[in-house]
Tab-separated table of C-alpha atoms and ligand atoms in Angstrom:
chain	number	residue	atom	x	y	z
A	13	MET	CA	133.092	132.703	32.703
A	14	TYR	CA	130.478	135.456	32.873
A	15	ASP	CA	128.224	136.436	29.973
A	16	LEU	CA	128.869	140.161	30.349
A	17	ILE	CA	131.114	142.427	32.351
A	18	ILE	CA	130.543	146.175	32.514
A	19	ARG	CA	133.940	147.578	33.478
A	20	LYS	CA	134.992	150.615	35.496
A	21	GLY	CA	131.619	152.362	35.661
A	22	LYS	CA	130.374	154.509	38.513
A	23	LEU	CA	127.469	152.501	39.908
A	24	VAL	CA	124.752	154.927	40.962
A	25	LYS	CA	122.758	153.707	43.962
A	26	PRO	CA	120.150	155.612	45.991
A	27	ASP	CA	122.610	156.037	48.858
A	28	GLY	CA	125.895	156.614	47.064
A	29	ILE	CA	128.186	155.900	44.169
A	30	LEU	CA	130.361	152.817	43.987
A	31	GLU	CA	133.157	152.159	41.546
A	32	ALA	CA	132.934	148.511	40.517
A	33	ASP	CA	132.710	146.098	37.647
A	34	ILE	CA	129.339	144.414	37.133
A	35	ALA	CA	129.344	140.742	36.139
A	36	ILE	CA	126.159	139.305	34.632
A	37	LYS	CA	125.380	135.644	34.015
A	38	ASP	CA	122.134	134.054	32.775
A	39	GLY	CA	120.472	137.454	32.767
A	40	LYS	CA	121.161	138.163	36.453
A	41	TYR	CA	123.749	140.134	38.412
A	42	ALA	CA	126.318	137.454	39.345
A	43	ALA	CA	129.026	139.521	41.034
A	44	PHE	CA	130.258	143.053	41.739
A	45	LEU	CA	134.033	143.096	41.320
A	46	ALA	CA	136.905	145.488	41.951
A	47	PRO	CA	137.153	148.020	39.101
A	48	GLY	CA	139.185	146.630	36.183
A	49	SER	CA	139.035	143.078	37.537
A	50	ALA	CA	140.685	140.260	35.613
A	51	ALA	CA	137.468	138.200	35.461
A	52	GLU	CA	136.538	136.948	31.999
A	53	ALA	CA	133.300	137.265	30.087
A	54	LYS	CA	131.923	136.597	26.612
A	55	GLU	CA	131.237	140.308	26.232
A	56	VAL	CA	132.882	143.310	27.884
A	57	VAL	CA	131.453	146.824	27.961
A	58	ASP	CA	133.801	149.673	28.864
A	59	ALA	CA	131.968	152.156	31.104
A	60	GLU	CA	134.946	154.221	32.237
A	61	GLY	CA	133.848	157.805	32.938
A	62	CYS	CA	130.178	156.788	32.792
A	63	CYS	CA	127.397	156.519	35.336
A	64	VAL	CA	125.720	153.098	35.468
A	65	PHE	CA	122.166	152.809	36.794
A	66	PRO	CA	120.638	149.431	37.795
A	67	GLY	CA	117.978	149.975	35.154
A	68	ILE	CA	115.534	152.850	34.851
A	69	ILE	CA	111.852	152.242	35.578
A	70	ASP	CA	109.193	154.467	34.023
A	71	CYS	CA	106.177	153.831	36.226
A	72	HIS	CA	103.710	155.797	34.066
A	73	ALA	CA	103.563	155.394	30.288
A	74	HIS	CA	100.747	155.121	27.724
A	75	LEU	CA	101.720	152.971	24.737
A	76	ASN	CA	98.178	152.827	23.334
A	77	GLU	CA	98.078	149.170	22.260
A	78	PRO	CA	95.628	147.672	21.544
A	79	GLY	CA	93.284	150.082	19.846
A	80	PHE	CA	95.202	153.266	19.120
A	81	GLU	CA	98.316	151.951	17.405
A	82	TYR	CA	98.149	154.835	14.976
A	83	ARG	CA	99.478	156.935	17.869
A	84	GLU	CA	101.964	154.439	19.332
A	85	ASP	CA	102.346	150.709	19.685
A	86	PHE	CA	104.512	148.554	21.910
A	87	ALA	CA	107.269	148.346	19.331
A	88	THR	CA	107.684	152.063	18.726
A	89	GLY	CA	107.080	153.005	22.357
A	90	THR	CA	109.551	150.507	23.808
A	91	ARG	CA	112.236	151.196	21.188
A	92	ALA	CA	112.088	154.897	22.076
A	93	ALA	CA	112.213	154.001	25.763
A	94	ALA	CA	115.191	151.692	25.237
A	95	ALA	CA	117.091	154.251	23.167
A	96	GLY	CA	116.690	156.806	25.935
A	97	GLY	CA	117.791	154.439	28.710
A	98	THR	CA	114.555	153.026	30.139
A	99	THR	CA	114.770	149.309	30.902
A	100	THR	CA	111.321	148.729	32.456
A	101	LEU	CA	108.062	150.527	31.880
A	102	MET	CA	104.609	150.325	33.375
A	103	ASP	CA	101.899	150.734	30.786
A	104	MET	CA	98.565	152.386	31.520
A	105	PRO	CA	95.158	150.706	30.889
A	106	LEU	CA	93.572	153.623	29.032
A	107	ASN	CA	93.999	154.969	25.546
A	108	ASN	CA	93.445	151.264	24.840
A	109	ASP	CA	90.418	149.768	23.035
A	110	PRO	CA	89.331	147.728	24.846
A	111	PRO	CA	90.675	149.413	27.967
A	112	LEU	CA	92.378	147.012	30.372
A	113	THR	CA	89.467	146.673	32.776
A	114	ASN	CA	88.809	142.898	32.794
A	115	ARG	CA	90.498	139.541	32.210
A	116	ALA	CA	89.571	139.271	28.516
A	117	ALA	CA	91.114	142.659	27.850
A	118	PHE	CA	94.225	141.676	29.806
A	119	GLU	CA	94.681	138.495	27.772
A	120	LEU	CA	94.102	140.287	24.469
A	121	LYS	CA	96.586	143.019	25.350
A	122	LEU	CA	99.294	140.652	26.554
A	123	SER	CA	98.969	138.503	23.431
A	124	ARG	CA	99.483	141.583	21.242
A	125	ILE	CA	102.288	143.330	23.052
A	126	GLN	CA	104.524	140.442	24.103
A	127	LYS	CA	105.745	139.961	20.541
A	128	LYS	CA	106.742	143.612	20.292
A	129	ALA	CA	108.166	144.760	23.599
A	130	ALA	CA	111.866	145.584	23.602
A	131	VAL	CA	112.131	146.349	27.338
A	132	ASP	CA	110.515	144.666	30.347
A	133	TYR	CA	107.067	145.871	31.276
A	134	ALA	CA	104.358	145.677	33.902
A	135	LEU	CA	100.729	146.613	33.340
A	136	TRP	CA	98.354	148.909	35.172
A	137	GLY	CA	94.750	147.647	35.314
A	138	GLY	CA	91.876	150.118	35.050
A	139	ILE	CA	89.149	151.133	37.503
A	140	ILE	CA	86.090	152.558	35.748
A	141	ASP	CA	82.509	153.206	36.773
A	142	ASP	CA	81.249	149.643	36.249
A	143	ASN	CA	84.096	147.176	36.789
A	144	THR	CA	84.589	146.904	40.551
A	145	ASP	CA	83.458	143.250	40.329
A	146	GLU	CA	86.398	142.568	37.990
A	147	LEU	CA	89.177	144.057	40.092
A	148	VAL	CA	90.176	141.038	42.170
A	149	ASP	CA	90.206	138.849	39.049
A	150	LEU	CA	92.339	141.450	37.285
A	151	LYS	CA	94.748	141.392	40.196
A	152	GLU	CA	94.995	137.610	39.764
A	153	CYS	CA	95.950	138.202	36.140
A	154	GLY	CA	99.054	139.991	37.375
A	155	VAL	CA	98.504	143.692	36.956
A	156	ALA	CA	100.933	145.697	39.073
A	157	ALA	CA	98.505	148.425	40.140
A	158	PHE	CA	95.144	149.995	39.260
A	159	LYS	CA	94.432	153.378	37.717
A	160	GLY	CA	91.274	155.465	37.827
A	161	PHE	CA	90.225	158.968	36.747
A	162	THR	CA	88.329	161.324	39.023
A	163	CYS	CA	87.422	163.588	36.092
A	164	PRO	CA	85.874	163.138	32.642
A	165	ASN	CA	88.186	161.139	30.391
A	166	GLY	CA	86.113	160.001	27.407
A	167	ASP	CA	83.600	157.183	26.912
A	168	LEU	CA	86.085	154.301	26.862
A	169	PHE	CA	87.478	155.030	30.309
A	170	PRO	CA	84.768	156.746	32.363
A	171	ALA	CA	85.529	158.580	35.556
A	172	VAL	CA	85.051	157.013	38.969
A	173	ASN	CA	83.202	158.703	41.797
A	174	LEU	CA	84.208	158.415	45.426
A	175	GLY	CA	81.918	155.414	45.809
A	176	HIS	CA	83.917	153.528	43.216
A	177	VAL	CA	87.183	154.693	44.744
A	178	ARG	CA	86.125	153.516	48.161
A	179	ARG	CA	84.849	150.153	46.918
A	180	ALA	CA	87.996	149.515	44.870
A	181	LEU	CA	90.177	150.239	47.906
A	182	GLU	CA	88.052	147.953	50.123
A	183	LEU	CA	88.236	145.105	47.600
A	184	LEU	CA	91.953	145.371	46.912
A	185	LYS	CA	93.175	146.143	50.437
A	186	PRO	CA	93.380	142.463	51.533
A	187	TYR	CA	95.882	141.907	48.717
A	188	GLY	CA	97.909	145.039	49.375
A	189	ALA	CA	97.259	146.152	45.795
A	190	LEU	CA	97.635	149.818	45.002
A	191	CYS	CA	95.164	152.182	43.331
A	192	GLY	CA	96.577	155.199	41.529
A	193	PHE	CA	94.441	158.146	40.509
A	194	HIS	CA	94.485	160.979	38.038
A	195	CYS	CA	93.306	163.613	40.477
A	196	GLU	CA	91.234	166.449	39.089
A	197	GLU	CA	87.818	166.994	40.639
A	198	TYR	CA	84.956	166.189	38.287
A	199	GLY	CA	82.498	168.967	39.157
A	200	GLN	CA	84.983	171.815	38.864
A	201	ILE	CA	86.394	170.546	35.580
A	202	LEU	CA	82.930	170.070	34.087
A	203	GLU	CA	81.435	173.389	35.162
A	204	ARG	CA	84.478	175.502	34.342
A	205	GLU	CA	85.206	173.858	31.026
A	206	ARG	CA	81.618	174.275	29.830
A	207	ARG	CA	81.605	177.952	30.845
A	208	LEU	CA	85.096	179.014	29.772
A	209	LYS	CA	84.959	177.160	26.464
A	210	ALA	CA	81.782	179.062	25.591
A	211	GLY	CA	83.279	182.467	26.362
A	212	GLY	CA	86.179	183.026	28.663
A	213	SER	CA	88.949	185.538	28.817
A	214	GLY	CA	89.502	185.735	25.088
A	215	ASP	CA	92.705	183.738	25.410
A	216	PRO	CA	91.836	180.029	25.075
A	217	ILE	CA	95.182	178.938	26.525
A	218	ARG	CA	94.576	181.027	29.645
A	219	ASP	CA	91.102	179.507	29.899
A	220	PHE	CA	92.377	175.949	29.450
A	221	LEU	CA	94.938	176.479	32.220
A	222	ASP	CA	92.251	177.991	34.458
A	223	VAL	CA	89.882	175.050	33.964
A	224	HIS	CA	92.671	172.729	35.103
A	225	ASP	CA	93.889	174.955	37.917
A	226	LEU	CA	95.356	173.888	41.235
A	227	TRP	CA	92.018	173.595	43.031
A	228	ALA	CA	90.697	170.828	40.796
A	229	GLU	CA	93.800	168.791	41.506
A	230	TYR	CA	93.916	169.702	45.167
A	231	VAL	CA	90.329	168.762	46.000
A	232	ALA	CA	90.473	165.448	44.146
A	233	THR	CA	93.751	164.538	45.849
A	234	GLN	CA	92.312	165.398	49.259
A	235	ASN	CA	89.235	163.229	48.495
A	236	VAL	CA	91.319	160.257	47.417
A	237	ILE	CA	93.549	160.560	50.470
A	238	ASP	CA	90.405	160.633	52.638
A	239	MET	CA	89.357	157.345	51.046
A	240	ALA	CA	92.745	155.866	51.977
A	241	ARG	CA	92.042	157.047	55.527
A	242	ALA	CA	88.536	155.564	55.452
A	243	THR	CA	89.550	152.151	54.127
A	244	GLY	CA	93.241	151.620	54.850
A	245	GLY	CA	93.708	150.769	51.140
A	246	ARG	CA	96.850	151.833	49.311
A	247	VAL	CA	96.545	155.003	47.263
A	248	HIS	CA	98.992	156.466	44.758
A	249	ILE	CA	98.664	160.058	43.529
A	250	CYS	CA	99.671	160.207	39.871
A	251	HIS	CA	101.517	163.146	38.284
A	252	VAL	CA	101.500	165.669	41.143
A	253	SER	CA	101.995	169.077	39.537
A	254	HIS	CA	101.962	171.511	42.456
A	255	PRO	CA	103.616	171.793	45.896
A	256	LYS	CA	100.260	172.403	47.591
A	257	VAL	CA	99.170	168.977	46.337
A	258	ALA	CA	102.475	167.463	47.403
A	259	GLN	CA	101.917	168.963	50.845
A	260	LEU	CA	98.710	166.895	51.164
A	261	VAL	CA	100.793	163.803	50.437
A	262	ARG	CA	103.392	164.833	52.983
A	263	GLU	CA	100.736	165.254	55.660
A	264	ALA	CA	99.092	161.942	54.744
A	265	LYS	CA	102.413	160.163	55.081
A	266	ALA	CA	103.111	161.888	58.397
A	267	GLU	CA	99.758	160.563	59.589
A	268	GLY	CA	100.833	157.056	58.585
A	269	LEU	CA	98.362	156.643	55.733
A	270	PRO	CA	99.282	154.209	52.932
A	271	VAL	CA	99.796	156.980	50.364
A	272	THR	CA	102.528	157.256	47.719
A	273	ALA	CA	102.960	159.761	44.881
A	274	GLU	CA	104.792	160.550	41.686
A	275	THR	CA	105.579	163.607	39.639
A	276	CYS	CA	106.812	163.980	36.076
A	277	PRO	CA	109.792	165.627	34.375
A	278	HIS	CA	107.625	168.293	32.740
A	279	TYR	CA	106.448	169.730	36.063
A	280	LEU	CA	110.085	169.946	37.233
A	281	ALA	CA	111.393	171.433	33.981
A	282	PHE	CA	108.702	173.778	32.696
A	283	THR	CA	106.065	176.304	33.711
A	284	GLU	CA	102.805	177.342	32.058
A	285	LYS	CA	104.928	179.690	29.962
A	286	ILE	CA	105.720	176.797	27.658
A	287	VAL	CA	101.997	176.231	27.037
A	288	PHE	CA	101.637	179.845	25.902
A	289	GLU	CA	104.764	179.502	23.741
A	290	LYS	CA	104.098	176.122	22.130
A	291	GLY	CA	100.350	175.619	22.465
A	292	ALA	CA	99.079	172.150	21.551
A	293	PRO	CA	102.463	170.347	21.738
A	294	ALA	CA	102.635	171.340	25.407
A	295	LYS	CA	99.044	170.475	26.331
A	296	CYS	CA	98.601	167.993	29.182
A	297	THR	CA	96.584	167.631	32.361
A	298	PRO	CA	97.244	168.622	35.017
A	299	PRO	CA	99.065	171.391	33.173
A	300	MET	CA	102.384	172.967	34.092
A	301	ARG	CA	102.107	175.609	36.838
A	302	ASP	CA	103.930	178.841	37.687
A	303	GLU	CA	107.611	179.340	38.471
A	304	ALA	CA	107.138	179.254	42.262
A	305	ALA	CA	105.215	175.976	41.992
A	306	LYS	CA	107.907	174.415	39.819
A	307	GLU	CA	110.626	175.373	42.285
A	308	GLY	CA	108.523	174.309	45.260
A	309	LEU	CA	107.894	170.877	43.783
A	310	TRP	CA	111.616	170.059	43.835
A	311	GLU	CA	111.623	170.223	47.653
A	312	TYR	CA	109.072	167.417	47.766
A	313	VAL	CA	111.138	165.312	45.382
A	314	LEU	CA	114.254	165.839	47.452
A	315	ASP	CA	112.634	164.933	50.756
A	316	GLY	CA	110.985	161.813	49.291
A	317	THR	CA	107.359	162.993	49.646
A	318	LEU	CA	107.101	162.403	45.910
A	319	ASP	CA	108.418	158.853	45.782
A	320	CYS	CA	108.910	158.388	42.090
A	321	ILE	CA	109.055	160.095	38.743
A	322	GLY	CA	107.171	158.812	35.695
A	323	SER	CA	107.206	160.177	32.165
A	324	ASP	CA	103.423	160.141	31.611
A	325	HIS	CA	104.293	159.645	27.958
A	326	SER	CA	100.948	159.977	26.190
A	327	PRO	CA	101.555	160.028	22.440
A	328	ALA	CA	99.462	161.433	19.623
A	329	ALA	CA	99.471	161.393	15.859
A	330	ASP	CA	101.080	164.540	14.523
A	331	GLY	CA	97.728	165.910	13.327
A	332	GLU	CA	96.274	165.639	16.831
A	333	LYS	CA	98.933	168.002	18.194
A	334	ASP	CA	98.500	170.622	15.481
A	335	ASN	CA	97.992	174.158	16.757
A	336	ALA	CA	95.464	174.675	13.991
A	337	LEU	CA	93.072	172.578	16.116
A	338	GLY	CA	93.160	175.060	18.965
A	339	ILE	CA	94.019	174.208	22.556
A	340	TRP	CA	90.627	172.731	23.432
A	341	GLU	CA	90.524	170.227	20.576
A	342	ALA	CA	94.221	169.264	20.520
A	343	TRP	CA	95.311	165.996	22.155
A	344	GLY	CA	96.182	166.348	25.827
A	345	GLY	CA	99.334	164.356	26.460
A	346	LEU	CA	103.073	164.707	25.930
A	347	ASN	CA	105.588	162.751	23.900
A	348	THR	CA	108.458	162.339	26.372
A	349	ILE	CA	109.370	158.677	26.816
A	350	GLN	CA	112.643	158.754	24.855
A	351	TYR	CA	114.074	161.709	26.798
A	352	PHE	CA	112.806	160.625	30.221
A	353	LEU	CA	116.291	159.827	31.564
A	354	PRO	CA	118.339	162.371	29.560
A	355	LEU	CA	116.052	165.217	30.642
A	356	MET	CA	116.007	164.170	34.301
A	357	PHE	CA	119.803	163.682	34.316
A	358	ASP	CA	120.363	167.126	32.839
A	359	LEU	CA	117.925	168.731	35.306
A	360	VAL	CA	119.274	166.927	38.373
A	361	VAL	CA	123.004	166.777	37.722
A	362	HIS	CA	123.857	169.669	35.393
A	363	GLN	CA	121.215	172.291	36.114
A	364	ARG	CA	120.669	171.738	39.854
A	365	LYS	CA	124.094	170.264	40.736
A	366	LEU	CA	122.387	167.451	42.642
A	367	SER	CA	123.568	163.869	42.942
A	368	PRO	CA	122.468	161.318	40.316
A	369	CYS	CA	121.548	159.166	43.341
A	370	LEU	CA	118.233	161.031	43.241
A	371	ILE	CA	117.538	159.401	39.883
A	372	ALA	CA	118.471	155.933	41.187
A	373	ARG	CA	115.951	156.443	43.982
A	374	THR	CA	113.001	157.995	42.121
A	375	MET	CA	113.364	156.151	38.802
A	376	GLY	CA	114.589	152.802	40.114
A	377	GLU	CA	114.414	151.861	43.755
A	378	MET	CA	111.086	153.444	44.704
A	379	PRO	CA	108.989	152.411	41.708
A	380	ALA	CA	110.333	148.860	42.119
A	381	LYS	CA	109.305	148.841	45.773
A	382	ILE	CA	105.930	150.531	45.341
A	383	PHE	CA	104.781	148.399	42.407
A	384	GLY	CA	105.958	145.001	43.690
A	385	LEU	CA	108.909	144.578	41.306
A	386	ARG	CA	111.675	144.645	43.893
A	387	ASP	CA	112.390	140.910	43.574
A	388	ARG	CA	113.585	141.557	40.027
A	389	LYS	CA	114.415	145.241	39.645
A	390	GLY	CA	115.594	148.478	41.207
A	391	ALA	CA	118.912	147.699	42.900
A	392	PHE	CA	122.420	146.379	42.340
A	393	GLU	CA	122.028	143.078	44.185
A	394	ILE	CA	123.287	139.661	43.220
A	395	GLY	CA	120.413	137.605	41.831
A	396	LEU	CA	118.326	140.520	40.546
A	397	ASP	CA	117.830	141.083	36.820
A	398	GLY	CA	121.059	142.131	35.114
A	399	ASP	CA	119.746	145.467	33.852
A	400	ALA	CA	122.101	148.378	33.376
A	401	VAL	CA	121.999	151.796	31.809
A	402	VAL	CA	125.430	153.161	30.949
A	403	LEU	CA	125.146	156.946	30.730
A	404	ASP	CA	127.800	159.338	29.495
A	405	PRO	CA	127.314	162.385	31.737
A	406	GLN	CA	128.805	164.799	29.192
A	407	LYS	CA	127.125	163.534	26.022
A	408	ALA	CA	125.149	166.393	24.531
A	409	TRP	CA	121.691	165.948	23.030
A	410	THR	CA	119.078	168.035	21.288
A	411	VAL	CA	115.512	166.918	20.644
A	412	THR	CA	114.437	167.204	17.006
A	413	ARG	CA	111.572	165.688	15.069
A	414	GLU	CA	114.097	163.440	13.375
A	415	SER	CA	115.607	162.262	16.678
A	416	LEU	CA	112.311	160.815	17.906
A	417	LEU	CA	111.830	157.040	17.588
A	418	THR	CA	108.183	157.280	18.637
A	419	LYS	CA	105.444	157.112	16.032
A	420	GLY	CA	104.561	160.778	16.513
A	421	HIS	CA	107.053	163.520	15.782
A	422	ILE	CA	105.616	166.370	17.812
A	423	SER	CA	106.976	166.734	21.295
A	424	ILE	CA	106.959	169.431	23.933
A	425	LEU	CA	110.713	168.779	24.061
A	426	GLU	CA	111.453	169.767	20.446
A	427	GLY	CA	114.379	172.202	20.440
A	428	ILE	CA	115.396	171.374	24.031
A	429	SER	CA	119.097	170.533	24.613
A	430	GLY	CA	120.930	168.980	27.506
A	431	LYS	CA	123.847	166.852	28.605
A	432	GLY	CA	123.935	163.259	29.771
A	433	ALA	CA	122.626	160.425	27.594
A	434	ALA	CA	122.485	156.654	27.654
A	435	VAL	CA	125.179	155.076	25.505
A	436	ARG	CA	124.030	151.548	26.242
A	437	THR	CA	120.761	150.098	27.560
A	438	ILE	CA	121.028	146.563	28.865
A	439	VAL	CA	118.028	144.429	29.841
A	440	ARG	CA	118.823	141.126	31.619
A	441	GLY	CA	122.321	141.068	30.221
A	442	ARG	CA	121.395	141.916	26.667
A	443	THR	CA	121.997	145.217	24.889
A	444	VAL	CA	118.719	146.548	23.484
A	445	ALA	CA	119.970	150.017	22.474
A	446	GLN	CA	123.330	151.628	21.919
A	447	ASP	CA	124.337	155.265	21.354
A	448	GLY	CA	120.721	156.287	20.928
A	449	ALA	CA	120.074	153.644	18.270
A	450	PHE	CA	117.770	150.738	18.871
A	451	GLU	CA	118.720	147.068	18.235
A	452	GLU	CA	116.135	145.875	15.705
A	453	ASP	CA	116.140	142.241	16.815
A	454	ALA	CA	115.200	143.157	20.399
A	455	PHE	CA	111.483	143.299	19.566
A	456	GLY	CA	109.795	140.593	21.590
A	457	TYR	CA	112.705	140.324	24.011
A	458	GLY	CA	110.967	142.387	26.702
A	459	SER	CA	109.184	140.255	29.289
A	460	PHE	CA	106.003	140.759	31.264
A	461	LEU	CA	106.620	141.458	34.946
A	462	ARG	CA	104.137	140.017	37.380
A	463	PRO	CA	104.459	141.668	40.800
A	464	ALA	CA	105.836	139.189	43.339
A	465	GLN	CA	103.966	140.705	46.239
A	466	TYR	CA	102.244	143.982	46.727
B	21	ZN	ZN1	98.903	159.348	32.303
């Protein structure tokens, strides 16, 4: 007798779609059976007409605990993730106080969040200007990867220079651990922001976009790739926003360098037009680019240059996203975690008429492989965690302030509609969300994922 059978779904794998029943026992995939099999289980979920993903992994999320729970905490962030169809997320070390840059911070964070998480999670550790001596110890704690900023990012999480980048890669290389970077080049951002803020074009949104233009991202990405070449350490380029940056990644991979990269739904869905239209709710860095860049970026997703897609959910209190603040003072970060899968499904399947297999690859298989979670997640294989996202491909959705389960109610996505939504989110055999509503007793069910090997 199985614990759960998911019947008659279309199992979406990176390389094709398989019609089968999924049998789960003790939280793991136990068997894949002929559709409509006679096998018995304590619970049966009917998935006829639905796509079933082997879990969805969001490799880039900021849930802000500890320290900034007024924006988001692990309960509100993971319930929104679960409702939207995310089964595993990887939380960032910044927008935390203390930031996750040493063992004490790791232990404090884990003690706080493990009682609240509703989906499984792994943690990014931080690289800042003075913690290179802590990195190996932090790896021993079980962080899945390390994140640094090449540009100013506030006092709590100072930028790294190329010396820090190089040292971090040297130290972590023997362990195969990966360092991801927010790539915008420090000098350009600093000089241009100071100058354009004081008196630019007369349109602050134009000036903001110009400060964070392609060349800041391009130069920092090139620098970081050069450090991968110098050291042989693994580098990951976070939130690639432009095809010229993706081209650097393509060339690095062709050269055999240990470089991986991600992009985000907002760069694939929107252009800078939305920043002019919405202002503060659409502010993020790097910002959205022009139409040609958006279209060009898709080619690099399709050919696998951009390995994975992460939401870069970076929440704010409503007051911090108010247009009354002006674009310079408003919070830079988007509220997107709940619609990560619905938006990508609509873009990929309905708007671009592409296969949902692309989602299984970029939001499942590849993040699991890159971040050392493949022994538990990312594929329909007997013995792996019995995660499943049952998605109705025709279910319509519209983002409203009321629909958001995050703490903040202001999202770049407000007013956006699409088709394709999770009707059931299952983590290790247990339903944590159903029909967009979150199961209240799932708080604390989510477990910490320690990478098996890098
Ligand atoms: Zn981020």
